[in-house]
Amino acid sequence: MNLKNINIGKSIKNRVEELQISNERICRFLHCNDSEIEKMYDSHSIDCELLLRWSKLLEYDFFRLYVGHLILYSPMPKNTPLQASSMHTNKHLTFRKNIYTQEIKDFIISKVKSGSMTVSQITATYNIPKTTICKWIVKN
């Protein structure tokens, strides 16, 4: 899965084929016809309400693909005024563990195994701690 360029229609179509769900069932659930479904399969983006319905029907969180993209390609800038003010008002900030989805872990591990990026490059590019990446590699 390419998290940099998400093609949601293709991802939905792959999941439908994986689960072998009939177009008739999809049409009933989404209140649309076959041609509209084919347009959705070909589209690069889908309305949030519709994506939520697809997620329920296919029992897969398609929003997670976008969250993965945000984690990898849109890191929060450090020391912004918003972060500084929230640190003063909230004394009990906690570090969130497990913010990385399995798709992200697989993506990072594939970069290291293929040799396209080193652990140091990944750390610099995506702001993922080196120890975290090494743990993922050891587990796989």
PDB file of N, CA, C and O in Angstrom, residues 74-134:
ATOM      1  N   SER A  74       3.001  14.409   7.247  1.00  0.00           N
ATOM      2  CA  SER A  74       2.640  15.723   7.776  1.00  0.00           C
ATOM      3  C   SER A  74       2.906  15.786   9.271  1.00  0.00           C
ATOM      4  O   SER A  74       1.992  15.930  10.066  1.00  0.00           O
ATOM      5  N   PRO A  75       4.164  15.669   9.670  1.00  0.00           N
ATOM      6  CA  PRO A  75       4.438  15.716  11.107  1.00  0.00           C
ATOM      7  C   PRO A  75       4.157  17.101  11.668  1.00  0.00           C
ATOM      8  O   PRO A  75       4.288  18.103  10.980  1.00  0.00           O
ATOM      9  N   MET A  76       3.760  17.124  12.914  1.00  0.00           N
ATOM     10  CA  MET A  76       3.505  18.391  13.589  1.00  0.00           C
ATOM     11  C   MET A  76       4.814  19.149  13.747  1.00  0.00           C
ATOM     12  O   MET A  76       5.817  18.567  14.151  1.00  0.00           O
ATOM     13  N   PRO A  77       4.812  20.444  13.448  1.00  0.00           N
ATOM     14  CA  PRO A  77       6.029  21.224  13.689  1.00  0.00           C
ATOM     15  C   PRO A  77       6.291  21.331  15.191  1.00  0.00           C
ATOM     16  O   PRO A  77       5.359  21.383  15.989  1.00  0.00           O
ATOM     17  N   LYS A  78       7.553  21.349  15.540  1.00  0.00           N
ATOM     18  CA  LYS A  78       7.902  21.410  16.959  1.00  0.00           C
ATOM     19  C   LYS A  78       7.843  22.839  17.462  1.00  0.00           C
ATOM     20  O   LYS A  78       8.105  23.788  16.733  1.00  0.00           O
ATOM     21  N   ASN A  79       7.515  22.955  18.741  1.00  0.00           N
ATOM     22  CA  ASN A  79       7.502  24.245  19.447  1.00  0.00           C
ATOM     23  C   ASN A  79       6.588  25.287  18.805  1.00  0.00           C
ATOM     24  O   ASN A  79       6.962  26.438  18.648  1.00  0.00           O
ATOM     25  N   THR A  80       5.399  24.864  18.406  1.00  0.00           N
ATOM     26  CA  THR A  80       4.436  25.839  17.909  1.00  0.00           C
ATOM     27  C   THR A  80       3.788  26.517  19.100  1.00  0.00           C
ATOM     28  O   THR A  80       3.765  25.969  20.205  1.00  0.00           O
ATOM     29  N   PRO A  81       3.224  27.705  18.924  1.00  0.00           N
ATOM     30  CA  PRO A  81       2.561  28.381  20.046  1.00  0.00           C
ATOM     31  C   PRO A  81       1.444  27.535  20.650  1.00  0.00           C
ATOM     32  O   PRO A  81       1.240  27.544  21.852  1.00  0.00           O
ATOM     33  N   LEU A  82       0.735  26.774  19.817  1.00  0.00           N
ATOM     34  CA  LEU A  82      -0.350  25.932  20.325  1.00  0.00           C
ATOM     35  C   LEU A  82       0.178  24.868  21.270  1.00  0.00           C
ATOM     36  O   LEU A  82      -0.361  24.652  22.341  1.00  0.00           O
ATOM     37  N   GLN A  83       1.283  24.227  20.888  1.00  0.00           N
ATOM     38  CA  GLN A  83       1.863  23.211  21.760  1.00  0.00           C
ATOM     39  C   GLN A  83       2.384  23.815  23.050  1.00  0.00           C
ATOM     40  O   GLN A  83       2.220  23.258  24.118  1.00  0.00           O
ATOM     41  N   ALA A  84       3.002  24.945  22.954  1.00  0.00           N
ATOM     42  CA  ALA A  84       3.554  25.588  24.148  1.00  0.00           C
ATOM     43  C   ALA A  84       2.454  25.957  25.122  1.00  0.00           C
ATOM     44  O   ALA A  84       2.574  25.739  26.324  1.00  0.00           O
ATOM     45  N   SER A  85       1.336  26.501  24.615  1.00  0.00           N
ATOM     46  CA  SER A  85       0.252  26.886  25.518  1.00  0.00           C
ATOM     47  C   SER A  85      -0.437  25.666  26.111  1.00  0.00           C
ATOM     48  O   SER A  85      -0.841  25.680  27.261  1.00  0.00           O
ATOM     49  N   SER A  86      -0.556  24.594  25.348  1.00  0.00           N
ATOM     50  CA  SER A  86      -1.211  23.398  25.887  1.00  0.00           C
ATOM     51  C   SER A  86      -0.344  22.735  26.948  1.00  0.00           C
ATOM     52  O   SER A  86      -0.851  22.112  27.859  1.00  0.00           O
ATOM     53  N   MET A  87       0.962  22.887  26.838  1.00  0.00           N
ATOM     54  CA  MET A  87       1.840  22.301  27.850  1.00  0.00           C
ATOM     55  C   MET A  87       1.693  23.019  29.182  1.00  0.00           C
ATOM     56  O   MET A  87       1.782  22.412  30.225  1.00  0.00           O
ATOM     57  N   HIS A  88       1.462  24.316  29.133  1.00  0.00           N
ATOM     58  CA  HIS A  88       1.301  25.067  30.372  1.00  0.00           C
ATOM     59  C   HIS A  88      -0.048  24.804  31.019  1.00  0.00           C
ATOM     60  O   HIS A  88      -0.148  24.756  32.227  1.00  0.00           O
ATOM     61  N   THR A  89      -1.082  24.610  30.219  1.00  0.00           N
ATOM     62  CA  THR A  89      -2.412  24.425  30.780  1.00  0.00           C
ATOM     63  C   THR A  89      -2.658  22.978  31.216  1.00  0.00           C
ATOM     64  O   THR A  89      -3.406  22.737  32.129  1.00  0.00           O
ATOM     65  N   ASN A  90      -2.027  22.022  30.553  1.00  0.00           N
ATOM     66  CA  ASN A  90      -2.249  20.624  30.868  1.00  0.00           C
ATOM     67  C   ASN A  90      -0.955  20.014  31.389  1.00  0.00           C
ATOM     68  O   ASN A  90      -0.057  19.689  30.642  1.00  0.00           O
ATOM     69  N   LYS A  91      -0.866  19.833  32.695  1.00  0.00           N
ATOM     70  CA  LYS A  91       0.353  19.326  33.326  1.00  0.00           C
ATOM     71  C   LYS A  91       0.503  17.812  33.164  1.00  0.00           C
ATOM     72  O   LYS A  91       1.552  17.262  33.405  1.00  0.00           O
ATOM     73  N   HIS A  92      -0.569  17.124  32.764  1.00  0.00           N
ATOM     74  CA  HIS A  92      -0.554  15.666  32.706  1.00  0.00           C
ATOM     75  C   HIS A  92      -0.571  15.158  31.277  1.00  0.00           C
ATOM     76  O   HIS A  92      -1.342  14.268  30.940  1.00  0.00           O
ATOM     77  N   LEU A  93       0.278  15.712  30.418  1.00  0.00           N
ATOM     78  CA  LEU A  93       0.383  15.205  29.062  1.00  0.00           C
ATOM     79  C   LEU A  93       1.067  13.850  29.103  1.00  0.00           C
ATOM     80  O   LEU A  93       2.026  13.647  29.840  1.00  0.00           O
ATOM     81  N   THR A  94       0.572  12.941  28.309  1.00  0.00           N
ATOM     82  CA  THR A  94       1.166  11.611  28.278  1.00  0.00           C
ATOM     83  C   THR A  94       1.602  11.293  26.863  1.00  0.00           C
ATOM     84  O   THR A  94       1.007  11.754  25.894  1.00  0.00           O
ATOM     85  N   PHE A  95       2.638  10.490  26.766  1.00  0.00           N
ATOM     86  CA  PHE A  95       3.122  10.036  25.472  1.00  0.00           C
ATOM     87  C   PHE A  95       2.177   8.957  24.974  1.00  0.00           C
ATOM     88  O   PHE A  95       1.846   8.020  25.694  1.00  0.00           O
ATOM     89  N   ARG A  96       1.738   9.099  23.713  1.00  0.00           N
ATOM     90  CA  ARG A  96       0.829   8.110  23.145  1.00  0.00           C
ATOM     91  C   ARG A  96       1.625   6.980  22.521  1.00  0.00           C
ATOM     92  O   ARG A  96       2.390   7.182  21.601  1.00  0.00           O
ATOM     93  N   LYS A  97       1.438   5.791  23.032  1.00  0.00           N
ATOM     94  CA  LYS A  97       2.085   4.639  22.435  1.00  0.00           C
ATOM     95  C   LYS A  97       1.181   4.085  21.345  1.00  0.00           C
ATOM     96  O   LYS A  97      -0.001   4.349  21.311  1.00  0.00           O
ATOM     97  N   ASN A  98       1.758   3.278  20.491  1.00  0.00           N
ATOM     98  CA  ASN A  98       1.019   2.596  19.433  1.00  0.00           C
ATOM     99  C   ASN A  98       0.268   3.549  18.515  1.00  0.00           C
ATOM    100  O   ASN A  98      -0.868   3.286  18.146  1.00  0.00           O
ATOM    101  N   ILE A  99       0.877   4.652  18.154  1.00  0.00           N
ATOM    102  CA  ILE A  99       0.220   5.549  17.206  1.00  0.00           C
ATOM    103  C   ILE A  99       0.469   5.105  15.772  1.00  0.00           C
ATOM    104  O   ILE A  99      -0.137   5.613  14.855  1.00  0.00           O
ATOM    105  N   TYR A 100       1.353   4.125  15.600  1.00  0.00           N
ATOM    106  CA  TYR A 100       1.685   3.652  14.268  1.00  0.00           C
ATOM    107  C   TYR A 100       0.838   2.432  13.919  1.00  0.00           C
ATOM    108  O   TYR A 100       0.837   1.441  14.636  1.00  0.00           O
ATOM    109  N   THR A 101       0.142   2.498  12.813  1.00  0.00           N
ATOM    110  CA  THR A 101      -0.678   1.377  12.372  1.00  0.00           C
ATOM    111  C   THR A 101       0.212   0.295  11.774  1.00  0.00           C
ATOM    112  O   THR A 101       1.387   0.535  11.467  1.00  0.00           O
ATOM    113  N   GLN A 102      -0.348  -0.870  11.573  1.00  0.00           N
ATOM    114  CA  GLN A 102       0.414  -1.972  10.988  1.00  0.00           C
ATOM    115  C   GLN A 102       0.849  -1.626   9.571  1.00  0.00           C
ATOM    116  O   GLN A 102       1.939  -1.999   9.132  1.00  0.00           O
ATOM    117  N   GLU A 103       0.009  -0.878   8.846  1.00  0.00           N
ATOM    118  CA  GLU A 103       0.359  -0.474   7.489  1.00  0.00           C
ATOM    119  C   GLU A 103       1.610   0.407   7.487  1.00  0.00           C
ATOM    120  O   GLU A 103       2.482   0.272   6.635  1.00  0.00           O
ATOM    121  N   ILE A 104       1.695   1.304   8.460  1.00  0.00           N
ATOM    122  CA  ILE A 104       2.861   2.178   8.560  1.00  0.00           C
ATOM    123  C   ILE A 104       4.099   1.356   8.898  1.00  0.00           C
ATOM    124  O   ILE A 104       5.166   1.538   8.302  1.00  0.00           O
ATOM    125  N   LYS A 105       3.948   0.443   9.845  1.00  0.00           N
ATOM    126  CA  LYS A 105       5.080  -0.400  10.222  1.00  0.00           C
ATOM    127  C   LYS A 105       5.578  -1.198   9.020  1.00  0.00           C
ATOM    128  O   LYS A 105       6.781  -1.260   8.757  1.00  0.00           O
ATOM    129  N   ASP A 106       4.647  -1.795   8.275  1.00  0.00           N
ATOM    130  CA  ASP A 106       5.014  -2.568   7.092  1.00  0.00           C
ATOM    131  C   ASP A 106       5.714  -1.697   6.053  1.00  0.00           C
ATOM    132  O   ASP A 106       6.687  -2.113   5.420  1.00  0.00           O
ATOM    133  N   PHE A 107       5.214  -0.485   5.863  1.00  0.00           N
ATOM    134  CA  PHE A 107       5.794   0.458   4.911  1.00  0.00           C
ATOM    135  C   PHE A 107       7.237   0.778   5.295  1.00  0.00           C
ATOM    136  O   PHE A 107       8.146   0.715   4.455  1.00  0.00           O
ATOM    137  N   ILE A 108       7.468   1.092   6.554  1.00  0.00           N
ATOM    138  CA  ILE A 108       8.804   1.442   7.027  1.00  0.00           C
ATOM    139  C   ILE A 108       9.750   0.244   6.921  1.00  0.00           C
ATOM    140  O   ILE A 108      10.880   0.371   6.448  1.00  0.00           O
ATOM    141  N   ILE A 109       9.286  -0.922   7.343  1.00  0.00           N
ATOM    142  CA  ILE A 109      10.121  -2.123   7.282  1.00  0.00           C
ATOM    143  C   ILE A 109      10.478  -2.451   5.838  1.00  0.00           C
ATOM    144  O   ILE A 109      11.616  -2.827   5.538  1.00  0.00           O
ATOM    145  N   SER A 110       9.535  -2.277   4.927  1.00  0.00           N
ATOM    146  CA  SER A 110       9.824  -2.555   3.512  1.00  0.00           C
ATOM    147  C   SER A 110      10.870  -1.593   2.961  1.00  0.00           C
ATOM    148  O   SER A 110      11.697  -1.971   2.139  1.00  0.00           O
ATOM    149  N   LYS A 111      10.849  -0.339   3.431  1.00  0.00           N
ATOM    150  CA  LYS A 111      11.861   0.638   3.009  1.00  0.00           C
ATOM    151  C   LYS A 111      13.256   0.198   3.452  1.00  0.00           C
ATOM    152  O   LYS A 111      14.216   0.311   2.704  1.00  0.00           O
ATOM    153  N   VAL A 112      13.345  -0.305   4.686  1.00  0.00           N
ATOM    154  CA  VAL A 112      14.644  -0.739   5.214  1.00  0.00           C
ATOM    155  C   VAL A 112      15.106  -2.011   4.508  1.00  0.00           C
ATOM    156  O   VAL A 112      16.254  -2.096   4.066  1.00  0.00           O
ATOM    157  N   LYS A 113      14.207  -2.991   4.373  1.00  0.00           N
ATOM    158  CA  LYS A 113      14.583  -4.272   3.780  1.00  0.00           C
ATOM    159  C   LYS A 113      14.954  -4.146   2.306  1.00  0.00           C
ATOM    160  O   LYS A 113      15.830  -4.846   1.822  1.00  0.00           O
ATOM    161  N   SER A 114      14.272  -3.243   1.594  1.00  0.00           N
ATOM    162  CA  SER A 114      14.579  -3.069   0.167  1.00  0.00           C
ATOM    163  C   SER A 114      15.868  -2.275  -0.033  1.00  0.00           C
ATOM    164  O   SER A 114      16.415  -2.252  -1.132  1.00  0.00           O
ATOM    165  N   GLY A 115      16.301  -1.604   1.019  1.00  0.00           N
ATOM    166  CA  GLY A 115      17.528  -0.821   0.921  1.00  0.00           C
ATOM    167  C   GLY A 115      17.312   0.572   0.358  1.00  0.00           C
ATOM    168  O   GLY A 115      18.256   1.311   0.118  1.00  0.00           O
ATOM    169  N   SER A 116      16.042   0.954   0.137  1.00  0.00           N
ATOM    170  CA  SER A 116      15.774   2.281  -0.413  1.00  0.00           C
ATOM    171  C   SER A 116      16.009   3.388   0.612  1.00  0.00           C
ATOM    172  O   SER A 116      16.258   4.530   0.239  1.00  0.00           O
ATOM    173  N   MET A 117      15.938   3.042   1.897  1.00  0.00           N
ATOM    174  CA  MET A 117      16.221   4.013   2.957  1.00  0.00           C
ATOM    175  C   MET A 117      16.915   3.293   4.107  1.00  0.00           C
ATOM    176  O   MET A 117      16.635   2.128   4.376  1.00  0.00           O
ATOM    177  N   THR A 118      17.786   4.010   4.795  1.00  0.00           N
ATOM    178  CA  THR A 118      18.414   3.462   5.994  1.00  0.00           C
ATOM    179  C   THR A 118      17.571   3.866   7.206  1.00  0.00           C
ATOM    180  O   THR A 118      16.693   4.728   7.104  1.00  0.00           O
ATOM    181  N   VAL A 119      17.860   3.265   8.327  1.00  0.00           N
ATOM    182  CA  VAL A 119      17.147   3.597   9.559  1.00  0.00           C
ATOM    183  C   VAL A 119      17.347   5.071   9.896  1.00  0.00           C
ATOM    184  O   VAL A 119      16.405   5.764  10.294  1.00  0.00           O
ATOM    185  N   SER A 120      18.549   5.567   9.702  1.00  0.00           N
ATOM    186  CA  SER A 120      18.830   6.982   9.986  1.00  0.00           C
ATOM    187  C   SER A 120      18.037   7.909   9.071  1.00  0.00           C
ATOM    188  O   SER A 120      17.532   8.945   9.514  1.00  0.00           O
ATOM    189  N   GLN A 121      17.921   7.543   7.803  1.00  0.00           N
ATOM    190  CA  GLN A 121      17.145   8.356   6.864  1.00  0.00           C
ATOM    191  C   GLN A 121      15.666   8.370   7.248  1.00  0.00           C
ATOM    192  O   GLN A 121      15.006   9.405   7.170  1.00  0.00           O
ATOM    193  N   ILE A 122      15.144   7.229   7.649  1.00  0.00           N
ATOM    194  CA  ILE A 122      13.737   7.146   8.064  1.00  0.00           C
ATOM    195  C   ILE A 122      13.517   7.996   9.301  1.00  0.00           C
ATOM    196  O   ILE A 122      12.526   8.720   9.392  1.00  0.00           O
ATOM    197  N   THR A 123      14.445   7.924  10.239  1.00  0.00           N
ATOM    198  CA  THR A 123      14.342   8.734  11.456  1.00  0.00           C
ATOM    199  C   THR A 123      14.317  10.216  11.108  1.00  0.00           C
ATOM    200  O   THR A 123      13.499  10.970  11.642  1.00  0.00           O
ATOM    201  N   ALA A 124      15.172  10.623  10.197  1.00  0.00           N
ATOM    202  CA  ALA A 124      15.235  12.035   9.810  1.00  0.00           C
ATOM    203  C   ALA A 124      13.997  12.459   9.014  1.00  0.00           C
ATOM    204  O   ALA A 124      13.468  13.556   9.214  1.00  0.00           O
ATOM    205  N   THR A 125      13.519  11.606   8.132  1.00  0.00           N
ATOM    206  CA  THR A 125      12.403  11.959   7.252  1.00  0.00           C
ATOM    207  C   THR A 125      11.063  11.937   7.975  1.00  0.00           C
ATOM    208  O   THR A 125      10.261  12.858   7.837  1.00  0.00           O
ATOM    209  N   TYR A 126      10.808  10.867   8.734  1.00  0.00           N
ATOM    210  CA  TYR A 126       9.484  10.660   9.319  1.00  0.00           C
ATOM    211  C   TYR A 126       9.406  10.938  10.817  1.00  0.00           C
ATOM    212  O   TYR A 126       8.356  10.797  11.419  1.00  0.00           O
ATOM    213  N   ASN A 127      10.532  11.264  11.437  1.00  0.00           N
ATOM    214  CA  ASN A 127      10.545  11.587  12.861  1.00  0.00           C
ATOM    215  C   ASN A 127      10.128  10.407  13.740  1.00  0.00           C
ATOM    216  O   ASN A 127       9.503  10.594  14.780  1.00  0.00           O
ATOM    217  N   ILE A 128      10.465   9.212  13.312  1.00  0.00           N
ATOM    218  CA  ILE A 128      10.176   8.014  14.099  1.00  0.00           C
ATOM    219  C   ILE A 128      11.469   7.656  14.846  1.00  0.00           C
ATOM    220  O   ILE A 128      12.525   7.578  14.226  1.00  0.00           O
ATOM    221  N   PRO A 129      11.399   7.433  16.152  1.00  0.00           N
ATOM    222  CA  PRO A 129      12.615   7.121  16.902  1.00  0.00           C
ATOM    223  C   PRO A 129      13.324   5.873  16.372  1.00  0.00           C
ATOM    224  O   PRO A 129      12.687   4.905  15.951  1.00  0.00           O
ATOM    225  N   LYS A 130      14.639   5.931  16.391  1.00  0.00           N
ATOM    226  CA  LYS A 130      15.459   4.839  15.869  1.00  0.00           C
ATOM    227  C   LYS A 130      15.196   3.532  16.622  1.00  0.00           C
ATOM    228  O   LYS A 130      15.116   2.462  16.018  1.00  0.00           O
ATOM    229  N   THR A 131      15.019   3.619  17.926  1.00  0.00           N
ATOM    230  CA  THR A 131      14.767   2.409  18.718  1.00  0.00           C
ATOM    231  C   THR A 131      13.436   1.759  18.323  1.00  0.00           C
ATOM    232  O   THR A 131      13.327   0.541  18.297  1.00  0.00           O
ATOM    233  N   THR A 132      12.451   2.581  17.997  1.00  0.00           N
ATOM    234  CA  THR A 132      11.151   2.053  17.576  1.00  0.00           C
ATOM    235  C   THR A 132      11.291   1.277  16.273  1.00  0.00           C
ATOM    236  O   THR A 132      10.766   0.166  16.132  1.00  0.00           O
ATOM    237  N   ILE A 133      12.013   1.848  15.314  1.00  0.00           N
ATOM    238  CA  ILE A 133      12.213   1.183  14.023  1.00  0.00           C
ATOM    239  C   ILE A 133      12.971  -0.128  14.223  1.00  0.00           C
ATOM    240  O   ILE A 133      12.598  -1.145  13.634  1.00  0.00           O
ATOM    241  N   CYS A 134      13.994  -0.110  15.054  1.00  0.00           N
ATOM    242  CA  CYS A 134      14.770  -1.334  15.303  1.00  0.00           C
ATOM    243  C   CYS A 134      13.911  -2.420  15.944  1.00  0.00           C
ATOM    244  O   CYS A 134      14.046  -3.598  15.608  1.00  0.00           O
TER     245      CYS A 134
END
